[in-house]
Amino acid sequence: MKLQIHLAAFGLLSTVLLPSLAPGQGSLTPPGAPAPTMKTLQQVEPRTPISSAPFTITEPGSYYLTTNLTVSNANGITIATNGVTLDLNGYTIRSTANPASGTAILIYGDLRNLAILNGNIEGGVTNNAGTYNGPGFDYGIGYYYLSTAPRAVRVSGVNVSGCRYDGIDVGNSDSTVVENCAVRTIGGKGIVATVVKNCTALECGDTAIEGWTVSDCWGRSIGSGHGVYAKTALNCYGRSRSGNGVYADNAQNCYGESDYGNGVYAITAQNCRGSSNNGDGVRVTATAQNCRGYSISGNGVYAKTALNCSGYGFSGNGVYAYSAQNCYGESGSGYGIYADSAQNCYGESDYGNGIFADRTAIGCYGRSLNGVGVNTKNAVFCVGTRTNGTAILTVMANGCYVASGEGTIIATYKYNMP
């Protein structure tokens, strides 16, 4: 009992004499003034709003429209400095000027690092049998040339309609891109840039789409311009009244149409289709490969070298080439295949020669109703047919025969033949 009392007394004494082992509660000194916790308006929206026009941008930065803009006799927005992003924010810039005048968005001077995005430019210019007039802008997006064209310019997601002259022109000499844009009813050129992709330009008085590289585009000119005009055209459709449907150094997977020009006109063409009323369906100055052409009065396919091509010419030739290999040609009154040398080709014609090869035809089949099936200097393993006429006409025939006994073979020299 005395031991318990002594321990209790010792515990009470320890509690009083020993320092507290509990953690401290911090300073009681009041803190300083409260710091701001809200963002400034500039931090929330670090862009400059545009709510009226005309408006000139003189400082680099980001700008955006807050409403539709309308001008009566001036430019809409002028960009006069480098390093500008202009977001139309889905709004429309209009002009009521009559006759049309000014530019909706003008790039003034030799500028670089610009972006114009997401909106519409609208005028009231209409097309009356090839004459463009009415209220609106002269130009949709254009530039004022001082010493060099704009550089590093991107236009994306902009629609332009009803301009007296050009729709979107940012120059095609240095690093300019127009993508995902559409223009319509443009008196001059529809779209011009170094690179044009995923764009549409319709009812243009001049060339609809022009660039160094044009891909996945649709262009239509109702005048003397071209539907698509490019160094390289990929996956494009072009149509023109009197120009070429697609005009390119290199055309791949393209389709072109023209009334008075060529459907597709290129240095090289691969997997292309073309049609024309008065020109050639596909006209290639070097090699056409896997191409198909149609023409009423011209050649279906015209090429220096035609590989795996097919062509139809109503009054012209089906395929006209210096060298034709694995080709098919058909004509009403011209030649099915007209070549210097033809190999593994099939040609037919109603009133012309099925195949005419100035030097050599090898492994070819020619059919004609009223002309000659195969007409060449050297026929090797060829087959010809012509009812009650000449199936094969040649100087030297080697291993040739007449299909189904129709027609005769006229040859100065015969080898490996009955």
Tab-separated table of C-alpha atoms in Angstrom:
chain	number	residue	atom	x	y	z
A	1	MET	CA	0.000	0.000	0.000
A	2	LYS	CA	2.860	2.424	0.828
A	3	LEU	CA	4.553	1.456	-2.492
A	4	GLN	CA	1.476	2.439	-4.505
A	5	ILE	CA	1.288	5.807	-2.751
A	6	HIS	CA	4.969	6.510	-3.424
A	7	LEU	CA	4.610	5.694	-7.157
A	8	ALA	CA	1.579	7.893	-7.523
A	9	ALA	CA	3.418	10.742	-5.868
A	10	PHE	CA	6.426	10.269	-8.150
A	11	GLY	CA	4.167	10.356	-11.268
A	12	LEU	CA	2.541	13.573	-10.151
A	13	LEU	CA	5.919	15.158	-9.457
A	14	SER	CA	7.241	14.142	-12.933
A	15	THR	CA	4.266	15.711	-14.619
A	16	VAL	CA	4.910	18.997	-12.876
A	17	LEU	CA	8.727	19.151	-13.162
A	18	LEU	CA	9.562	17.645	-16.637
A	19	PRO	CA	9.110	19.747	-19.814
A	20	SER	CA	6.169	18.880	-22.047
A	21	LEU	CA	6.895	16.403	-24.852
A	22	ALA	CA	3.818	17.495	-26.941
A	23	PRO	CA	4.577	19.189	-30.333
A	24	GLY	CA	4.579	23.018	-30.543
A	25	GLN	CA	1.522	24.894	-31.843
A	26	GLY	CA	3.414	27.381	-34.144
A	27	SER	CA	3.915	31.108	-33.967
A	28	LEU	CA	1.103	33.280	-32.787
A	29	THR	CA	2.337	36.186	-34.977
A	30	PRO	CA	-0.402	37.217	-37.491
A	31	PRO	CA	0.420	36.518	-41.232
A	32	GLY	CA	0.943	39.290	-43.806
A	33	ALA	CA	-1.672	40.745	-46.164
A	34	PRO	CA	-3.636	38.172	-48.262
A	35	ALA	CA	-2.057	37.371	-51.689
A	36	PRO	CA	-4.226	37.546	-54.857
A	37	THR	CA	-5.711	34.188	-55.871
A	38	MET	CA	-7.647	35.204	-59.058
A	39	LYS	CA	-6.103	35.274	-62.583
A	40	THR	CA	-5.982	38.553	-64.457
A	41	LEU	CA	-8.053	39.011	-67.602
A	42	GLN	CA	-4.843	38.851	-69.627
A	43	GLN	CA	-4.026	35.502	-68.031
A	44	VAL	CA	-7.518	34.160	-68.652
A	45	GLU	CA	-7.586	35.274	-72.319
A	46	PRO	CA	-4.063	36.231	-73.481
A	47	ARG	CA	-5.399	37.393	-76.855
A	48	THR	CA	-6.588	40.675	-78.274
A	49	PRO	CA	-10.271	40.870	-79.222
A	50	ILE	CA	-11.443	42.439	-82.489
A	51	SER	CA	-15.011	43.691	-82.488
A	52	SER	CA	-15.058	46.238	-85.333
A	53	ALA	CA	-13.573	46.820	-88.767
A	54	PRO	CA	-11.547	48.177	-90.473
A	55	PHE	CA	-8.847	46.979	-88.072
A	56	THR	CA	-5.055	47.039	-88.472
A	57	ILE	CA	-2.792	44.686	-86.522
A	58	THR	CA	0.535	46.390	-85.760
A	59	GLU	CA	1.810	44.338	-82.811
A	60	PRO	CA	2.764	40.633	-82.790
A	61	GLY	CA	0.438	38.366	-80.861
A	62	SER	CA	-2.830	36.492	-80.956
A	63	TYR	CA	-6.079	38.131	-82.069
A	64	TYR	CA	-9.635	36.874	-82.279
A	65	LEU	CA	-13.011	38.049	-83.526
A	66	THR	CA	-15.820	38.523	-81.039
A	67	THR	CA	-18.561	39.141	-83.606
A	68	ASN	CA	-19.329	39.296	-87.326
A	69	LEU	CA	-17.685	42.242	-89.075
A	70	THR	CA	-19.006	44.306	-91.988
A	71	VAL	CA	-17.199	46.974	-94.004
A	72	SER	CA	-18.609	49.167	-96.740
A	73	ASN	CA	-15.635	50.348	-98.795
A	74	ALA	CA	-12.337	49.243	-97.238
A	75	ASN	CA	-10.195	46.304	-96.214
A	76	GLY	CA	-11.559	44.265	-93.335
A	77	ILE	CA	-8.427	43.400	-91.326
A	78	THR	CA	-4.879	44.402	-92.251
A	79	ILE	CA	-1.937	42.464	-90.829
A	80	ALA	CA	1.094	44.770	-90.780
A	81	THR	CA	3.567	42.910	-88.571
A	82	ASN	CA	5.230	39.523	-88.171
A	83	GLY	CA	4.214	36.850	-85.683
A	84	VAL	CA	0.434	37.128	-85.780
A	85	THR	CA	-2.271	34.528	-85.227
A	86	LEU	CA	-5.726	35.673	-86.295
A	87	ASP	CA	-8.605	33.459	-85.180
A	88	LEU	CA	-11.870	34.345	-86.877
A	89	ASN	CA	-13.512	32.276	-84.160
A	90	GLY	CA	-16.262	31.052	-86.477
A	91	TYR	CA	-17.406	34.567	-87.382
A	92	THR	CA	-17.804	36.159	-90.820
A	93	ILE	CA	-16.183	39.190	-92.432
A	94	ARG	CA	-18.492	40.808	-95.009
A	95	SER	CA	-18.386	43.729	-97.398
A	96	THR	CA	-21.251	45.729	-98.863
A	97	ALA	CA	-19.041	47.709	-101.262
A	98	ASN	CA	-20.662	47.975	-104.693
A	99	PRO	CA	-18.867	47.496	-106.978
A	100	ALA	CA	-16.636	45.141	-105.045
A	101	SER	CA	-13.439	46.569	-103.545
A	102	GLY	CA	-10.791	45.909	-100.925
A	103	THR	CA	-9.506	42.753	-99.279
A	104	ALA	CA	-11.144	40.978	-96.363
A	105	ILE	CA	-7.786	40.066	-94.768
A	106	LEU	CA	-4.744	41.846	-96.197
A	107	ILE	CA	-1.162	40.805	-95.447
A	108	TYR	CA	0.708	44.073	-95.883
A	109	GLY	CA	4.391	43.826	-96.668
A	110	ASP	CA	7.079	41.175	-96.592
A	111	LEU	CA	5.810	39.377	-93.498
A	112	ARG	CA	6.399	35.965	-91.931
A	113	ASN	CA	5.071	33.657	-89.218
A	114	LEU	CA	1.370	34.271	-89.694
A	115	ALA	CA	-1.710	32.110	-89.118
A	116	ILE	CA	-5.297	32.832	-90.186
A	117	LEU	CA	-7.849	30.391	-88.841
A	118	ASN	CA	-11.456	29.266	-88.517
A	119	GLY	CA	-14.010	31.535	-90.105
A	120	ASN	CA	-15.737	32.922	-93.156
A	121	ILE	CA	-15.317	35.661	-95.720
A	122	GLU	CA	-18.433	36.551	-97.643
A	123	GLY	CA	-19.239	38.830	-100.547
A	124	GLY	CA	-22.136	39.239	-102.909
A	125	VAL	CA	-20.256	38.872	-106.205
A	126	THR	CA	-22.023	36.523	-108.610
A	127	ASN	CA	-21.076	34.795	-111.832
A	128	ASN	CA	-23.047	35.815	-114.894
A	129	ALA	CA	-21.880	33.728	-117.860
A	130	GLY	CA	-18.230	34.192	-116.904
A	131	THR	CA	-18.540	37.830	-115.799
A	132	TYR	CA	-18.140	38.384	-112.066
A	133	ASN	CA	-19.760	41.462	-110.569
A	134	GLY	CA	-21.770	42.653	-107.606
A	135	PRO	CA	-21.027	43.848	-104.054
A	136	GLY	CA	-18.324	42.443	-101.820
A	137	PHE	CA	-14.545	42.171	-101.712
A	138	ASP	CA	-12.083	42.117	-104.580
A	139	TYR	CA	-9.971	39.594	-102.652
A	140	GLY	CA	-10.678	37.230	-99.772
A	141	ILE	CA	-7.200	36.748	-98.271
A	142	GLY	CA	-4.393	38.442	-100.170
A	143	TYR	CA	-1.089	40.238	-99.778
A	144	TYR	CA	0.468	43.530	-100.807
A	145	TYR	CA	3.787	42.788	-102.455
A	146	LEU	CA	6.743	45.000	-101.499
A	147	SER	CA	9.962	43.070	-102.225
A	148	THR	CA	9.155	39.451	-101.373
A	149	ALA	CA	6.018	37.403	-100.931
A	150	PRO	CA	4.887	36.341	-97.437
A	151	ARG	CA	6.761	33.473	-95.760
A	152	ALA	CA	5.721	30.884	-93.195
A	153	VAL	CA	2.013	31.579	-93.542
A	154	ARG	CA	-0.751	29.110	-92.695
A	155	VAL	CA	-4.432	29.469	-93.518
A	156	SER	CA	-6.712	26.790	-92.102
A	157	GLY	CA	-10.451	26.289	-91.893
A	158	VAL	CA	-11.467	29.428	-93.790
A	159	ASN	CA	-14.365	29.608	-96.267
A	160	VAL	CA	-14.472	32.335	-98.911
A	161	SER	CA	-17.263	33.158	-101.358
A	162	GLY	CA	-18.324	35.920	-103.725
A	163	CYS	CA	-15.048	37.753	-104.543
A	164	ARG	CA	-14.422	39.630	-107.767
A	165	TYR	CA	-10.796	38.512	-108.121
A	166	ASP	CA	-8.907	35.960	-105.964
A	167	GLY	CA	-10.169	33.870	-103.056
A	168	ILE	CA	-7.096	32.920	-100.963
A	169	ASP	CA	-3.666	33.944	-102.266
A	170	VAL	CA	-0.689	33.838	-99.897
A	171	GLY	CA	1.901	33.281	-102.631
A	172	ASN	CA	3.476	29.997	-103.672
A	173	SER	CA	7.164	30.834	-103.549
A	174	ASP	CA	8.083	30.206	-99.905
A	175	SER	CA	6.607	28.041	-97.118
A	176	THR	CA	2.938	28.937	-97.290
A	177	VAL	CA	0.185	26.435	-96.488
A	178	VAL	CA	-3.559	26.487	-97.097
A	179	GLU	CA	-5.487	23.553	-95.649
A	180	ASN	CA	-9.087	22.541	-95.048
A	181	CYS	CA	-10.457	25.586	-96.839
A	182	ALA	CA	-13.282	26.078	-99.333
A	183	VAL	CA	-13.845	28.856	-101.847
A	184	ARG	CA	-16.642	29.403	-104.336
A	185	THR	CA	-17.698	31.984	-106.935
A	186	ILE	CA	-14.297	33.599	-107.368
A	187	GLY	CA	-13.601	35.723	-110.445
A	188	GLY	CA	-9.861	34.986	-110.500
A	189	LYS	CA	-7.787	32.283	-108.834
A	190	GLY	CA	-9.416	30.252	-106.099
A	191	ILE	CA	-6.501	29.219	-103.851
A	192	VAL	CA	-2.750	29.895	-104.257
A	193	ALA	CA	-0.065	28.629	-101.837
A	194	THR	CA	3.107	26.563	-101.727
A	195	VAL	CA	1.203	23.626	-100.215
A	196	VAL	CA	-2.539	23.183	-100.624
A	197	LYS	CA	-4.294	20.209	-99.035
A	198	ASN	CA	-7.849	19.096	-98.365
A	199	CYS	CA	-9.309	22.134	-100.111
A	200	THR	CA	-12.133	22.839	-102.550
A	201	ALA	CA	-12.353	25.682	-105.050
A	202	LEU	CA	-15.367	25.839	-107.356
A	203	GLU	CA	-16.756	28.226	-109.958
A	204	CYS	CA	-13.470	30.078	-110.440
A	205	GLY	CA	-12.827	32.347	-113.421
A	206	ASP	CA	-9.103	31.505	-113.497
A	207	THR	CA	-7.128	28.558	-112.098
A	208	ALA	CA	-9.040	27.044	-109.194
A	209	ILE	CA	-6.135	25.657	-107.110
A	210	GLU	CA	-2.447	26.461	-107.635
A	211	GLY	CA	0.577	25.320	-105.638
A	212	TRP	CA	3.837	23.430	-105.600
A	213	THR	CA	2.263	20.444	-103.867
A	214	VAL	CA	-1.499	20.006	-104.043
A	215	SER	CA	-3.112	16.987	-102.403
A	216	ASP	CA	-6.632	15.739	-101.781
A	217	CYS	CA	-8.181	18.757	-103.481
A	218	TRP	CA	-11.059	19.516	-105.815
A	219	GLY	CA	-10.767	22.449	-108.213
A	220	ARG	CA	-13.057	23.668	-110.973
A	221	SER	CA	-12.435	26.536	-113.380
A	222	ILE	CA	-15.121	27.816	-115.710
A	223	GLY	CA	-12.650	29.893	-117.742
A	224	SER	CA	-9.239	29.463	-119.332
A	225	GLY	CA	-7.460	28.523	-116.112
A	226	HIS	CA	-6.780	25.012	-114.856
A	227	GLY	CA	-8.757	23.011	-112.342
A	228	VAL	CA	-5.608	22.036	-110.413
A	229	TYR	CA	-2.161	23.438	-111.299
A	230	ALA	CA	0.849	22.057	-109.387
A	231	LYS	CA	4.365	20.723	-109.465
A	232	THR	CA	3.031	17.624	-107.731
A	233	ALA	CA	-0.664	16.763	-107.651
A	234	LEU	CA	-1.804	13.890	-105.423
A	235	ASN	CA	-5.325	12.498	-105.185
A	236	CYS	CA	-6.871	15.515	-106.875
A	237	TYR	CA	-9.860	16.209	-109.095
A	238	GLY	CA	-9.744	19.106	-111.513
A	239	ARG	CA	-12.093	20.423	-114.150
A	240	SER	CA	-11.768	23.279	-116.606
A	241	ARG	CA	-13.695	24.664	-119.515
A	242	SER	CA	-10.762	25.607	-121.755
A	243	GLY	CA	-7.701	24.938	-119.599
A	244	ASN	CA	-6.480	21.575	-118.337
A	245	GLY	CA	-8.407	19.676	-115.702
A	246	VAL	CA	-5.207	18.728	-113.843
A	247	TYR	CA	-1.915	20.317	-114.955
A	248	ALA	CA	1.169	19.056	-113.083
A	249	ASP	CA	4.768	18.012	-113.444
A	250	ASN	CA	3.905	14.824	-111.581
A	251	ALA	CA	0.306	13.676	-111.219
A	252	GLN	CA	-0.634	10.686	-109.069
A	253	ASN	CA	-4.103	9.269	-108.506
A	254	CYS	CA	-5.719	12.273	-110.162
A	255	TYR	CA	-8.816	12.716	-112.289
A	256	GLY	CA	-9.141	15.583	-114.734
A	257	GLU	CA	-11.814	16.798	-117.129
A	258	SER	CA	-11.857	19.556	-119.732
A	259	ASP	CA	-14.043	20.740	-122.569
A	260	TYR	CA	-11.310	22.286	-124.738
A	261	GLY	CA	-8.065	21.465	-122.931
A	262	ASN	CA	-6.623	18.167	-121.724
A	263	GLY	CA	-8.156	16.161	-118.915
A	264	VAL	CA	-4.767	15.488	-117.285
A	265	TYR	CA	-1.604	17.171	-118.607
A	266	ALA	CA	1.670	16.158	-116.921
A	267	ILE	CA	5.303	15.238	-117.377
A	268	THR	CA	4.690	11.960	-115.558
A	269	ALA	CA	1.351	10.490	-114.530
A	270	GLN	CA	0.520	7.457	-112.435
A	271	ASN	CA	-2.918	5.971	-111.821
A	272	CYS	CA	-4.665	8.929	-113.411
A	273	ARG	CA	-7.890	9.290	-115.359
A	274	GLY	CA	-8.734	12.033	-117.782
A	275	SER	CA	-11.416	12.989	-120.255
A	276	SER	CA	-11.784	15.787	-122.775
A	277	ASN	CA	-14.097	16.792	-125.555
A	278	ASN	CA	-11.493	18.458	-127.770
A	279	GLY	CA	-8.111	17.793	-126.164
A	280	ASP	CA	-6.458	14.598	-124.982
A	281	GLY	CA	-7.909	12.637	-122.094
A	282	VAL	CA	-4.455	12.111	-120.548
A	283	ARG	CA	-1.486	13.914	-122.129
A	284	VAL	CA	1.964	13.116	-120.730
A	285	THR	CA	5.298	14.298	-122.112
A	286	ALA	CA	7.299	11.482	-120.469
A	287	THR	CA	5.753	8.363	-118.875
A	288	ALA	CA	2.123	7.503	-118.243
A	289	GLN	CA	1.599	4.458	-116.051
A	290	ASN	CA	-1.729	2.812	-115.230
A	291	CYS	CA	-3.624	5.707	-116.753
A	292	ARG	CA	-6.981	5.810	-118.473
A	293	GLY	CA	-8.143	8.449	-120.918
A	294	TYR	CA	-11.141	9.348	-123.023
A	295	SER	CA	-11.552	11.956	-125.733
A	296	ILE	CA	-14.055	12.801	-128.423
A	297	SER	CA	-11.740	14.500	-130.918
A	298	GLY	CA	-8.306	14.019	-129.337
A	299	ASN	CA	-6.344	11.025	-128.082
A	300	GLY	CA	-7.520	8.970	-125.149
A	301	VAL	CA	-3.941	8.701	-123.830
A	302	TYR	CA	-0.980	10.571	-125.323
A	303	ALA	CA	2.489	9.809	-123.909
A	304	LYS	CA	6.108	9.308	-124.815
A	305	THR	CA	5.960	6.016	-122.913
A	306	ALA	CA	2.635	4.410	-122.051
A	307	LEU	CA	2.665	1.521	-119.574
A	308	ASN	CA	-0.482	-0.425	-118.676
A	309	CYS	CA	-2.688	2.328	-120.032
A	310	SER	CA	-6.067	2.297	-121.719
A	311	GLY	CA	-7.556	4.952	-123.943
A	312	TYR	CA	-10.569	5.660	-126.096
A	313	GLY	CA	-10.743	8.243	-128.848
A	314	PHE	CA	-13.968	8.738	-130.718
A	315	SER	CA	-12.305	10.365	-133.721
A	316	GLY	CA	-8.745	10.474	-132.390
A	317	ASN	CA	-6.522	7.608	-131.310
A	318	GLY	CA	-7.124	5.414	-128.294
A	319	VAL	CA	-3.459	5.390	-127.190
A	320	TYR	CA	-0.806	7.486	-128.942
A	321	ALA	CA	2.752	6.849	-127.722
A	322	TYR	CA	6.334	6.504	-128.836
A	323	SER	CA	6.480	3.280	-126.826
A	324	ALA	CA	3.360	1.420	-125.693
A	325	GLN	CA	3.484	-1.623	-123.416
A	326	ASN	CA	0.567	-3.637	-122.064
A	327	CYS	CA	-1.896	-1.062	-123.318
A	328	TYR	CA	-5.440	-1.142	-124.624
A	329	GLY	CA	-6.689	1.362	-127.164
A	330	GLU	CA	-9.983	1.836	-128.951
A	331	SER	CA	-11.127	4.338	-131.546
A	332	GLY	CA	-14.029	5.034	-133.820
A	333	SER	CA	-12.211	6.543	-136.793
A	334	GLY	CA	-8.626	6.854	-135.537
A	335	TYR	CA	-6.156	4.162	-134.504
A	336	GLY	CA	-6.695	1.964	-131.475
A	337	ILE	CA	-2.939	2.028	-130.704
A	338	TYR	CA	-0.591	4.397	-132.541
A	339	ALA	CA	3.069	3.939	-131.576
A	340	ASP	CA	6.618	3.718	-132.783
A	341	SER	CA	6.849	0.361	-130.999
A	342	ALA	CA	4.098	-1.615	-129.285
A	343	GLN	CA	4.421	-4.637	-127.034
A	344	ASN	CA	1.651	-6.809	-125.580
A	345	CYS	CA	-0.985	-4.328	-126.657
A	346	TYR	CA	-4.570	-4.676	-127.821
A	347	GLY	CA	-6.025	-2.176	-130.240
A	348	GLU	CA	-9.283	-1.925	-132.106
A	349	SER	CA	-10.889	0.574	-134.433
A	350	ASP	CA	-13.968	0.816	-136.577
A	351	TYR	CA	-12.440	2.735	-139.484
A	352	GLY	CA	-8.745	3.071	-138.660
A	353	ASN	CA	-6.045	0.545	-137.824
A	354	GLY	CA	-6.400	-1.543	-134.698
A	355	ILE	CA	-2.657	-1.211	-134.062
A	356	PHE	CA	-0.257	0.954	-136.002
A	357	ALA	CA	3.393	0.570	-134.959
A	358	ASP	CA	5.866	2.425	-137.124
A	359	ARG	CA	8.737	0.072	-136.304
A	360	THR	CA	7.794	-3.011	-134.291
A	361	ALA	CA	4.763	-4.725	-132.819
A	362	ILE	CA	5.463	-7.641	-130.469
A	363	GLY	CA	2.792	-9.870	-128.975
A	364	CYS	CA	0.001	-7.533	-130.049
A	365	TYR	CA	-3.609	-8.080	-131.058
A	366	GLY	CA	-5.217	-5.736	-133.551
A	367	ARG	CA	-8.791	-5.608	-134.753
A	368	SER	CA	-10.457	-3.366	-137.300
A	369	LEU	CA	-13.771	-3.389	-139.086
A	370	ASN	CA	-12.719	-1.298	-142.078
A	371	GLY	CA	-8.999	-0.638	-141.661
A	372	VAL	CA	-6.063	-2.942	-140.901
A	373	GLY	CA	-5.860	-5.078	-137.780
A	374	VAL	CA	-2.077	-4.722	-137.243
A	375	ASN	CA	-0.031	-2.380	-139.424
A	376	THR	CA	3.726	-2.338	-138.750
A	377	LYS	CA	7.119	-2.873	-140.330
A	378	ASN	CA	8.007	-5.769	-138.040
A	379	ALA	CA	5.268	-7.962	-136.589
A	380	VAL	CA	6.368	-10.577	-134.045
A	381	PHE	CA	3.842	-13.031	-132.581
A	382	CYS	CA	0.970	-10.769	-133.481
A	383	VAL	CA	-2.678	-11.555	-134.096
A	384	GLY	CA	-4.842	-9.561	-136.454
A	385	THR	CA	-8.425	-9.613	-137.571
A	386	ARG	CA	-10.374	-7.776	-140.218
A	387	THR	CA	-13.432	-9.180	-141.962
A	388	ASN	CA	-12.878	-9.405	-145.735
A	389	GLY	CA	-9.723	-7.319	-145.548
A	390	THR	CA	-6.143	-7.119	-144.328
A	391	ALA	CA	-5.670	-8.483	-140.839
A	392	ILE	CA	-1.892	-7.872	-140.713
A	393	LEU	CA	0.104	-5.608	-143.000
A	394	THR	CA	3.873	-5.745	-142.474
A	395	VAL	CA	7.285	-6.051	-144.060
A	396	MET	CA	8.375	-8.919	-141.807
A	397	ALA	CA	5.992	-11.266	-140.014
A	398	ASN	CA	7.281	-13.754	-137.447
A	399	GLY	CA	4.912	-16.204	-135.756
A	400	CYS	CA	1.821	-14.207	-136.647
A	401	TYR	CA	-1.661	-15.416	-137.518
A	402	VAL	CA	-5.177	-14.281	-138.265
A	403	ALA	CA	-7.792	-14.728	-135.558
A	404	SER	CA	-10.702	-16.987	-136.522
A	405	GLY	CA	-9.588	-16.920	-140.122
A	406	GLU	CA	-10.840	-13.370	-140.608
A	407	GLY	CA	-8.741	-11.377	-143.033
A	408	THR	CA	-5.402	-11.963	-144.647
A	409	ILE	CA	-1.741	-11.373	-143.863
A	410	ILE	CA	0.244	-9.294	-146.297
A	411	ALA	CA	3.969	-9.570	-145.563
A	412	THR	CA	7.121	-9.297	-147.637
A	413	TYR	CA	8.914	-11.813	-145.410
A	414	LYS	CA	7.303	-14.526	-143.294
A	415	TYR	CA	8.896	-16.654	-140.571
A	416	ASN	CA	7.435	-19.420	-138.399
A	417	MET	CA	4.171	-19.166	-140.247
A	418	PRO	CA	2.192	-21.422	-142.578
